[in-house]
Each structure stands twice: as structure tokens, then as C-alpha cells.
Short mmCIF file of C-alpha atoms and ligand atoms in Angstrom, two decimals:
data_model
loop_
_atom_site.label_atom_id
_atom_site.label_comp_id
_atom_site.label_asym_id
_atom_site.label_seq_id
_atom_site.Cartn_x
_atom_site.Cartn_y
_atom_site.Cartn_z
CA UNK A 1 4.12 -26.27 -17.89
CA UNK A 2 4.76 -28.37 -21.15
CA UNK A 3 3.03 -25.56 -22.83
CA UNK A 4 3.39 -21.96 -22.81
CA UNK A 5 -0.57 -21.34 -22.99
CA UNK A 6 -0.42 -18.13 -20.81
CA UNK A 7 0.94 -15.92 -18.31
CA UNK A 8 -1.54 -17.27 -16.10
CA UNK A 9 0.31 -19.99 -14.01
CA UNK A 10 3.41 -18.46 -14.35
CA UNK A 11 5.37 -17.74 -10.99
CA UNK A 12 7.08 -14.45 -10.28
CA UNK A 13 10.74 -16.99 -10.23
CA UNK A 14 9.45 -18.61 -13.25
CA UNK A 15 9.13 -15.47 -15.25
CA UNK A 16 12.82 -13.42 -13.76
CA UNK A 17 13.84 -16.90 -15.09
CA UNK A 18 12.65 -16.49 -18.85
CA UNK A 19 13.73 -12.58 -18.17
CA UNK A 20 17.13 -14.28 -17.82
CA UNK A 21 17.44 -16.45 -20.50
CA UNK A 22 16.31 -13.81 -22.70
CA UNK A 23 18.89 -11.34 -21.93
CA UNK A 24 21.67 -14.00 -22.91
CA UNK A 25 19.44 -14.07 -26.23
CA UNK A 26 20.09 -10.63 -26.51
CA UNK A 27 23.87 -10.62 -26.29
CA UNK A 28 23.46 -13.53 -29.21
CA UNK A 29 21.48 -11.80 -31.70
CA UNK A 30 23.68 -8.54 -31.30
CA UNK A 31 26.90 -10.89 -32.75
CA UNK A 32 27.65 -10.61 -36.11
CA UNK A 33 27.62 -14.32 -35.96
CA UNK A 34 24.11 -14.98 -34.45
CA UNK A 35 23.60 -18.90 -35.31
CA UNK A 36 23.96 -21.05 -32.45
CA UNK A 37 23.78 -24.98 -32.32
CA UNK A 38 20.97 -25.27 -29.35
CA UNK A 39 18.20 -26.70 -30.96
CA UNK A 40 20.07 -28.43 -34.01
CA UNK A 41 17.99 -31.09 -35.43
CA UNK A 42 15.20 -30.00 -34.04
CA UNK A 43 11.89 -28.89 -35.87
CA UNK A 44 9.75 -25.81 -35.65
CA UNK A 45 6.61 -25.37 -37.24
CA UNK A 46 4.63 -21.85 -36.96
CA UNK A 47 1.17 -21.86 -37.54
CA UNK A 48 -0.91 -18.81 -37.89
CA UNK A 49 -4.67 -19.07 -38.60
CA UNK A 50 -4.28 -14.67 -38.06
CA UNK A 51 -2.38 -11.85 -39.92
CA UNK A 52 1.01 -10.88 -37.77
CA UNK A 53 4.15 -9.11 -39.09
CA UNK A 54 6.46 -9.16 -35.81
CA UNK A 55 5.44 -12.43 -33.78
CA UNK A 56 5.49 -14.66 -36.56
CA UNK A 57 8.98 -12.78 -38.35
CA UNK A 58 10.17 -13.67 -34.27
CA UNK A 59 9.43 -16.74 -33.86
CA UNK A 60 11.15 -18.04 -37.05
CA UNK A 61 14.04 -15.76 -36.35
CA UNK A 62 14.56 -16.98 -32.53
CA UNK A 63 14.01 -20.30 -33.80
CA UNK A 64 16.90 -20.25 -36.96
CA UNK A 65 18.84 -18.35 -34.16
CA UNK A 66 18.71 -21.71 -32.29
CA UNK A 67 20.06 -23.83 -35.43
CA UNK A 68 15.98 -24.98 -35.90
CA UNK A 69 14.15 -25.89 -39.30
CA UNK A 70 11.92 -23.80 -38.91
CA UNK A 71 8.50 -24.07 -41.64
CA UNK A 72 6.11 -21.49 -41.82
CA UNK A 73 2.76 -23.27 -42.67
CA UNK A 74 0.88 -20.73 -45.01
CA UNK A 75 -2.84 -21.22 -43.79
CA UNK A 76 -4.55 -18.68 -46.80
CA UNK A 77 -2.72 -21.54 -49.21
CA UNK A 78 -3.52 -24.90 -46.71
CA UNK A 79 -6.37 -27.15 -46.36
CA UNK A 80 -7.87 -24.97 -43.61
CA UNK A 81 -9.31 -23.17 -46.93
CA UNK A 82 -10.92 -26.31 -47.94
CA UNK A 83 -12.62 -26.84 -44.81
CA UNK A 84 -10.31 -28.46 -42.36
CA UNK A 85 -10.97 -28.41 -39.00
CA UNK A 86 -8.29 -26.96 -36.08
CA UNK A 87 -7.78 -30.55 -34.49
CA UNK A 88 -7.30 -31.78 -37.98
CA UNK A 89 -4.79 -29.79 -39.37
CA UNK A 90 -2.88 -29.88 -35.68
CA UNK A 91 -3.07 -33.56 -35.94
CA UNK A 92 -1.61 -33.39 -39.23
CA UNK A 93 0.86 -31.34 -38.89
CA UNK A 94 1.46 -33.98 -35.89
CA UNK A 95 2.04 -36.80 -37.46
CA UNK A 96 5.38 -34.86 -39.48
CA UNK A 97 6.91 -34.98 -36.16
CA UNK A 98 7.34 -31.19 -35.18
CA UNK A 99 9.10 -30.69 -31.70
CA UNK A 100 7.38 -27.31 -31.41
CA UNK A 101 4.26 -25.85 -32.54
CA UNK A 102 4.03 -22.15 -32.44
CA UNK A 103 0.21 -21.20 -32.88
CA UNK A 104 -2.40 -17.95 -33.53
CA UNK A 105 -5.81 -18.03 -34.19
CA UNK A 106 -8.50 -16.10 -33.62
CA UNK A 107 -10.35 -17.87 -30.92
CA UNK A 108 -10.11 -17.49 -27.20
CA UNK A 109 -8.74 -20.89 -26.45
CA UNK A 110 -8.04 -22.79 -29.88
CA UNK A 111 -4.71 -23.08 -28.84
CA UNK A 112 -5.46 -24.84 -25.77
CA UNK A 113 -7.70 -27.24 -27.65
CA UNK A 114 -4.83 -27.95 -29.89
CA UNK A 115 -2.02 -28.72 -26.74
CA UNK A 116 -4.50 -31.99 -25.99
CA UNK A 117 -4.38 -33.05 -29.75
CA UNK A 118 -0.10 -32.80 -30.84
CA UNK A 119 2.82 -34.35 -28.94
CA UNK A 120 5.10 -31.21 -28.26
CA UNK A 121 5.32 -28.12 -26.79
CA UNK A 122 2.77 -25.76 -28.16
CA UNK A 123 3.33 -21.87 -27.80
CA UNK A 124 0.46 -19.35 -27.54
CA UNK A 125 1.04 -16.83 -30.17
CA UNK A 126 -2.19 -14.88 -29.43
CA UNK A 127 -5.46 -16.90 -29.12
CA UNK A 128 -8.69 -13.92 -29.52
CA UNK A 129 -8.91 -11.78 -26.77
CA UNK A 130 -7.57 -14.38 -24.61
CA UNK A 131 -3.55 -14.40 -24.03
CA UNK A 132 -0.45 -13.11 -25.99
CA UNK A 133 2.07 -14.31 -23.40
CA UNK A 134 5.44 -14.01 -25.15
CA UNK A 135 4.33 -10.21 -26.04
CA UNK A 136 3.63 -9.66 -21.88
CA UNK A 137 6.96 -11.36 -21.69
CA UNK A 138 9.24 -9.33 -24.01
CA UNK A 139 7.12 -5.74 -22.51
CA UNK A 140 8.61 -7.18 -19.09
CA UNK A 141 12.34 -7.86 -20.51
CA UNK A 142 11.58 -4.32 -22.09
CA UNK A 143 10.79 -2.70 -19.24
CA UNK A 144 13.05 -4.32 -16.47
CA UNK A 145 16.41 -3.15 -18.93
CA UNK A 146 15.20 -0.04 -19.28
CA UNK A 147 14.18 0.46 -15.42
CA UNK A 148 16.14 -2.10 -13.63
CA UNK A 149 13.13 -3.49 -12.29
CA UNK A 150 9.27 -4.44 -12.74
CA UNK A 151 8.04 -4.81 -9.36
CA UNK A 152 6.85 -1.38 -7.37
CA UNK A 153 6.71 0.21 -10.98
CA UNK A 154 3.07 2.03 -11.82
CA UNK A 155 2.11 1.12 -15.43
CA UNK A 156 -0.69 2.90 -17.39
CA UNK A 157 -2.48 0.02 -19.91
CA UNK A 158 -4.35 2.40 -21.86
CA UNK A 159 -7.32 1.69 -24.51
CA UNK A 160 -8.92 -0.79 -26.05
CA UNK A 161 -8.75 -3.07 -23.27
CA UNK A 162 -11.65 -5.01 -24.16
CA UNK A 163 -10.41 -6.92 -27.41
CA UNK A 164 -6.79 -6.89 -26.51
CA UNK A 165 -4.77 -10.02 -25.44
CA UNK A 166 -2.06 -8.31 -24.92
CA UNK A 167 -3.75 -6.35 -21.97
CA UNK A 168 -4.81 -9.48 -20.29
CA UNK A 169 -1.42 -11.28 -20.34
CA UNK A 170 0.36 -7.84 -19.18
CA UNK A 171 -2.44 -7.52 -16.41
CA UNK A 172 -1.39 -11.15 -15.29
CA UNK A 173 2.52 -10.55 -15.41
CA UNK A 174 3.09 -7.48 -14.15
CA UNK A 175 0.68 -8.55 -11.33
CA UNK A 176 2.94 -11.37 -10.90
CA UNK A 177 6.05 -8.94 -10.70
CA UNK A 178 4.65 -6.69 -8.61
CA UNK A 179 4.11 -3.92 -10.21
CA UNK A 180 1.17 -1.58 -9.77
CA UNK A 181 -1.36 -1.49 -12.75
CA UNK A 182 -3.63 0.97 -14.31
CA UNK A 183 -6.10 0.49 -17.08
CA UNK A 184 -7.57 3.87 -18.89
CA UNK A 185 -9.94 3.08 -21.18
CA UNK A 186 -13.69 4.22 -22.12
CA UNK A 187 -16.24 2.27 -20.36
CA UNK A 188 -17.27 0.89 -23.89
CA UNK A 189 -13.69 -0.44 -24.18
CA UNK A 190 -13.32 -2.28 -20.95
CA UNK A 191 -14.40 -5.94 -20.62
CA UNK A 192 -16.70 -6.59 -17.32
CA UNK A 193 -15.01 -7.77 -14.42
CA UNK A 194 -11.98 -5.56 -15.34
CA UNK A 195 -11.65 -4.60 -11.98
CA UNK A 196 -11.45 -7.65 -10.50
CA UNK A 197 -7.91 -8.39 -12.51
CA UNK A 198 -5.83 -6.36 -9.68
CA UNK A 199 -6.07 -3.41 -11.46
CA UNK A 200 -7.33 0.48 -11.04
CA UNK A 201 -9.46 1.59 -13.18
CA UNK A 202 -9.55 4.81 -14.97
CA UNK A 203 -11.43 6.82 -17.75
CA UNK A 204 -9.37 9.96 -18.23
CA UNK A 205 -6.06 9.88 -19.69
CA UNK A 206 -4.81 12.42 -17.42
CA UNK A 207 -5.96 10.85 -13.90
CA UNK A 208 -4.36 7.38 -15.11
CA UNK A 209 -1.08 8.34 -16.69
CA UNK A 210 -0.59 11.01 -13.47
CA UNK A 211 2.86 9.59 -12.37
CA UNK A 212 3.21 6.63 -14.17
CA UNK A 213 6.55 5.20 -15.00
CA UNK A 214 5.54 3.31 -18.23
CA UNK A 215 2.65 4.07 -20.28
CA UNK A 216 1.98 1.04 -22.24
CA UNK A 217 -0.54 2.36 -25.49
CA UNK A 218 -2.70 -0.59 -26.99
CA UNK A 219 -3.87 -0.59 -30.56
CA UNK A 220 -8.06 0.31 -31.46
CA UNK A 221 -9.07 -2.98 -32.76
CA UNK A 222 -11.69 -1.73 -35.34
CA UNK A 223 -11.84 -5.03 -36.87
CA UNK A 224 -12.99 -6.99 -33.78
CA UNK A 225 -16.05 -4.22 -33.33
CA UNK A 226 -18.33 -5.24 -35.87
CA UNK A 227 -21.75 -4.65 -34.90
CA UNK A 228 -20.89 -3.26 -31.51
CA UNK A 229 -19.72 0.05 -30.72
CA UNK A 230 -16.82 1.63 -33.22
CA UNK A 231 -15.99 5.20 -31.87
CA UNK A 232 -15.30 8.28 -34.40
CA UNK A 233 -11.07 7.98 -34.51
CA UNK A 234 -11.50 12.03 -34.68
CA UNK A 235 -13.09 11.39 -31.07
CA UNK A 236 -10.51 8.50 -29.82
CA UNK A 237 -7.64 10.51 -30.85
CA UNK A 238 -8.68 13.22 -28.37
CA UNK A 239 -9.66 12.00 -25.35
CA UNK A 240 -7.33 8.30 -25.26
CA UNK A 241 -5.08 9.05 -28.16
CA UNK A 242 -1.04 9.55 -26.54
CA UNK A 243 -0.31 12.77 -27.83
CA UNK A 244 2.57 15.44 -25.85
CA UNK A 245 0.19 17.27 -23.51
CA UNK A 246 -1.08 13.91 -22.00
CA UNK A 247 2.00 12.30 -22.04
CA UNK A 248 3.28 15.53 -19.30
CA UNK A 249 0.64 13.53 -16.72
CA UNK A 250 3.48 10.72 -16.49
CA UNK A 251 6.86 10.52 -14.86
CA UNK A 252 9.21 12.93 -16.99
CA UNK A 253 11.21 9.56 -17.63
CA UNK A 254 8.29 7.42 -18.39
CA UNK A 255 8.79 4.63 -21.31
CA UNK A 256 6.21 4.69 -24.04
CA UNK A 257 5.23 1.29 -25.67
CA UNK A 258 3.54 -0.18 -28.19
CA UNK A 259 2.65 -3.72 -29.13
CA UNK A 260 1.87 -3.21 -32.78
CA UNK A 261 0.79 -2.60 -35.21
CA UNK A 262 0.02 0.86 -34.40
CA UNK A 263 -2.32 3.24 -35.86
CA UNK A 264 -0.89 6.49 -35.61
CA UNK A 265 -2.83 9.14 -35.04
CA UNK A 266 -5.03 7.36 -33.35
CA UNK A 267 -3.96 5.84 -30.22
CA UNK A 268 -0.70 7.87 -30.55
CA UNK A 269 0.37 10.79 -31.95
CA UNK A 270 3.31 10.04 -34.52
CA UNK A 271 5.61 12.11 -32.57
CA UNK A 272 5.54 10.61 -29.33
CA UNK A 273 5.76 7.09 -31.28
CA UNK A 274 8.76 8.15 -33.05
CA UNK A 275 10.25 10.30 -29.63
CA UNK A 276 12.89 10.09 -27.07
CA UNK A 277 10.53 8.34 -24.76
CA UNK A 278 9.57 5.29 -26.95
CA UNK A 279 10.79 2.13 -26.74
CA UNK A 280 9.08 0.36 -29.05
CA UNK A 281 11.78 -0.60 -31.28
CA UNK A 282 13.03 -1.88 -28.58
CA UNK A 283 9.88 -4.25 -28.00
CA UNK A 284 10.45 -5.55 -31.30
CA UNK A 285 14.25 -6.49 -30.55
CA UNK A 286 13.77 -7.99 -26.92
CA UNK A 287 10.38 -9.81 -28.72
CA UNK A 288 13.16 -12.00 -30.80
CA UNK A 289 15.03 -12.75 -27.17
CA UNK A 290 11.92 -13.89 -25.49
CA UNK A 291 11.41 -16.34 -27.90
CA UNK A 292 14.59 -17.44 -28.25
CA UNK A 293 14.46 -17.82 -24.20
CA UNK A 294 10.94 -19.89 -24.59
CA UNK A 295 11.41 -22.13 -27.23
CA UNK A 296 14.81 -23.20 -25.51
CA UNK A 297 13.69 -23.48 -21.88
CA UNK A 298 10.56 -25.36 -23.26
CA UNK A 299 12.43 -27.74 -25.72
CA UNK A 300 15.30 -28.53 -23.92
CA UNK A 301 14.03 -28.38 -20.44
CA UNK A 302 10.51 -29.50 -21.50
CA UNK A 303 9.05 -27.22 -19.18
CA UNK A 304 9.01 -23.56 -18.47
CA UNK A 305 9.27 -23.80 -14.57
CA UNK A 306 13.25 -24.10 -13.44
N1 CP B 1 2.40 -7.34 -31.31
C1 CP B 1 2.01 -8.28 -32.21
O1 CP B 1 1.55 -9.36 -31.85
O2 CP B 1 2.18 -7.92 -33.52
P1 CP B 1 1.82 -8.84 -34.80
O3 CP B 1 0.32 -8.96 -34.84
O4 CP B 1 2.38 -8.11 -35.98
O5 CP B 1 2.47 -10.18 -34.58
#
């Protein structure tokens, strides 16, 4: 594991071990004084070929956190625009020496592709509808504070399951931790072979979230539907959209999450966003801590495994 790529591959120790390391990043970034000297000298480069608000603010933050230079390459304003390919620009960037590469892009395994090319650690920041891992991994931190545990838990993944990375790489982990997993989705909105994952399957909101402990909402990715089916958000919002009368199906105590960016109103009601069972302001926090944890365990250890 010189990479983080994926969940996939990841060992139920492995992950409690990142889970660990991640909750001493937590202690550090609620100091006043939150620079440390970990990876001092050491140099960061974030590359993202897609639009993202909280991964990519993250990753820089967990990395200056660390004492990194961190550089944020600006792909709308780099050579990609000209033409470049992927393996060009990674072996660019290369050849300056990075000690981590932090990478999105739109395709189901560019990043991969990119590992074989560059002579660090690469991170998977969301490749397609592929993996997101550190986003399954800071959902687990979230959930294992907040619960005590992961494992025996019954989590509701609910909605557009078929273009979402983050479902896959949640689907792999919380599999890993033991925990039992639902997916509630419209048949449209569910890749094939869905059922295969480890997962139950489910098309109304109230038969999947029926006792659940989280339910874990997933943002309708209009943008990847072109030329395929787009449903009326009129028509989402009332059968899959989160509102208070669905939510009663789950655990009085259930969490509520969110990867963002979330469309309100249309997989969830602002309300139950904004209410006393959300935690998705707590995503964002534990999603600096997680890759804090990562980059460290990678960079010093120079692999994720203990
Ligand atoms: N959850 C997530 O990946 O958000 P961004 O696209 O804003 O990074």
C-alpha cells in the first residue's frame, strides 16, 4: 500500500489504524496552535482535474497542519488546457520532486494510471464513479465518535448510487468494519451488480431507513446523466428526498450525513440538513483529520498497512 488508491485492499486493522491516527489529528486541529513539524520539508502537490470545495480546502489544510509546502496546481490555468495528456502533466509535475501527489479527475481509474508514472505516494481524491476513499474514511471516523463503533451498525446509503464514488468506497469500508449495509435507491439509480457488493437492496425510503442507525444521504449527480435518465427533482424530492416523515423510519438517534455538496431540497429537506440529527459539519471537520492521518502514515511510514 504505497498508494492510497481505494478502500478496496484495506484491512479492517488497517483502517481502526487510520481511525486512530485521525483522532490524534483531531485533538491537533482543535489547538489554537495547530502547526506541527511532522512533515517539515516535505512537499505536497494537489492536483485536481474536477471542481471540489471541501477535499481539496482538506487536503491543503491537513497538509500545512503537518508543516508541508503544500501547491495547489490550478488545472483551468495549466497546460492540461493546451492539450496535455494525464501521464504528462504527472510526469511533470514528477520531475519537481513532490513527496505526495494528491489527485481527482474524472475518470474511473486515472489515478491509478498516474501511481505507475510519479515516484511518491499518490492519494485518490475521487477518480469518476470509481473510489473516494478518504471521504469513506472520515464517514467512518464520523460515525465511530459519534456511535462508539462501526461494526454491527445498519447504515442506509440512499440515492444516486449509480454515479457516486462515495457509495462504492463506503460499501467497501463499512463492509470491512462490519457493519450492515443498505442501499435505497431507484432502480434507474443503481449500477448492475449492486447486489453483489454485500449489500441489501431497497427501493422505498421507508423499508430501507426502517431501523437504521445512520442514514448516509448521497447527492443527485445531474451532471453525470447526460443523455441517460435525469428524473423531475419535484419527483426525487418525494419519493428519495430525506425529509422529517421519512427520517421517523430510522432509529430515533440515527446520524444524518452528507458528503457534499448538497442540493437541498432535493435529496434532503433543508431542515433535517440543518437539524439535531446531522452531522455533517462534523464530516467536514473529521475530513481534515483523515487526511492529516493519511498523508502522515503514508509519508512517513510509506505505507498505509501498520
Ligand atoms: N465530498 C466531497 O468530495 O466534496 P467536494 O467535491 O467539495 O470535494
Amino acid at each position: 500500500h504505497r498508494h492510497l488508491l481505494g478502500i478496496k485492499g484495506l484491512s479492517e486493522p488497517d483502517i481502526h489504524y487510520l481511525l486512530d491516527q485521525a483522532d490524534e489529528a483531531v485533538k491537533i486541529s482543535r489547538q489554537r496552535e495547530k502547526k506541527t513539524t511532522t512533515l517539515r520539508g516535505l512537499t505536497q502537490i494537489n492536483l485536481f482535474f474536477e471542481s471540489s470545495t471541501r477535499t481539496q480546502a482538506s487536503f491543503e489544510l491537513a497538509g500545512k497542519r503537518l508543516g508541508a509546502d503544500v501547491m495547489n496546481m490550478s488545472v483551468a490555468n495549466s497546460s492540461v488546457k493546451k492539450g496535455e495528456t494525464l501521464v504528462d502533466t504527472a510526469m511533470t509535475l514528477n520531475a519537481m520532486r513532490p513527496d505526495v501527489l494528491v489527485v481527482r479527475h474524472s475518470s474511473a481509474g486515472a489515478v491509478a494510471l498516474l501511481s505507475q508514472k510519479v515516484g511518491c505516494p499518490v492519494i485518490n481524491a475521487g477518480d469518476g464513479a470509481h473510489e473516494h476513499p478518504t471521504q469513506a474514511l472520515l464517514d467512518a471516523l464520523t460515525i465511530r465518535r459519534a456511535k462508539g463503533k462501526v461494526g454491527r451498525l445498519t447504515v442506509a446509503i440512499c440515492g444516486d448510487v449509480l454515479h457516486s464514488r462515495v457509495a462504492r468506497s463506503n460499501i467497501l469500508l463499512l463492509n470491512a468494519l462490519g457493519a450492515r449495509v443498505r442501499v435505497v435507491a431507484p432502480s434507474t439509480l443503481l449500477p448492475s451488480g449492486i447486489a453483489d457488493m454485500g449489500v441489501e437492496v431497497f427501493q422505498r425510503m421507508e423499508d430501507g431507513l426502517k431501523d437504521a442507525d445512520v442514514v448516509m444521504m448521497l447527492r443527485l449527480q445531474r451532471e453525470r446523466m447526460a443523455g441517460s435518465f435525469v428524473p423531475s427533482v419535484r419527483e426525487y424530492f418525494r419519493y428519495f428526498g430525506l425529509d422529517a416523515e421519512k427520517l421517523k423510519s430510522a432509529k430515533e438517534d440515527a446520524l444524518v450525513m452528507h458528503p457534499g455538496p448538497m442540493n437541498r431540497g432535493v435529496e434532503i429537506a433543508s431542515d433535517i440538513a440543518d437539524g439535531p440529527q446531522s452531522v455533517i459539519e462534523q464530516q467536514v471537520e473529521m475530513g481534515v483529520a483523515v487526511r492529516m492521518a493519511v498523508m502522515e502514515t503514508l509519508m512517513l511510514h510509506g505505507e498505509l498497512a501498520r
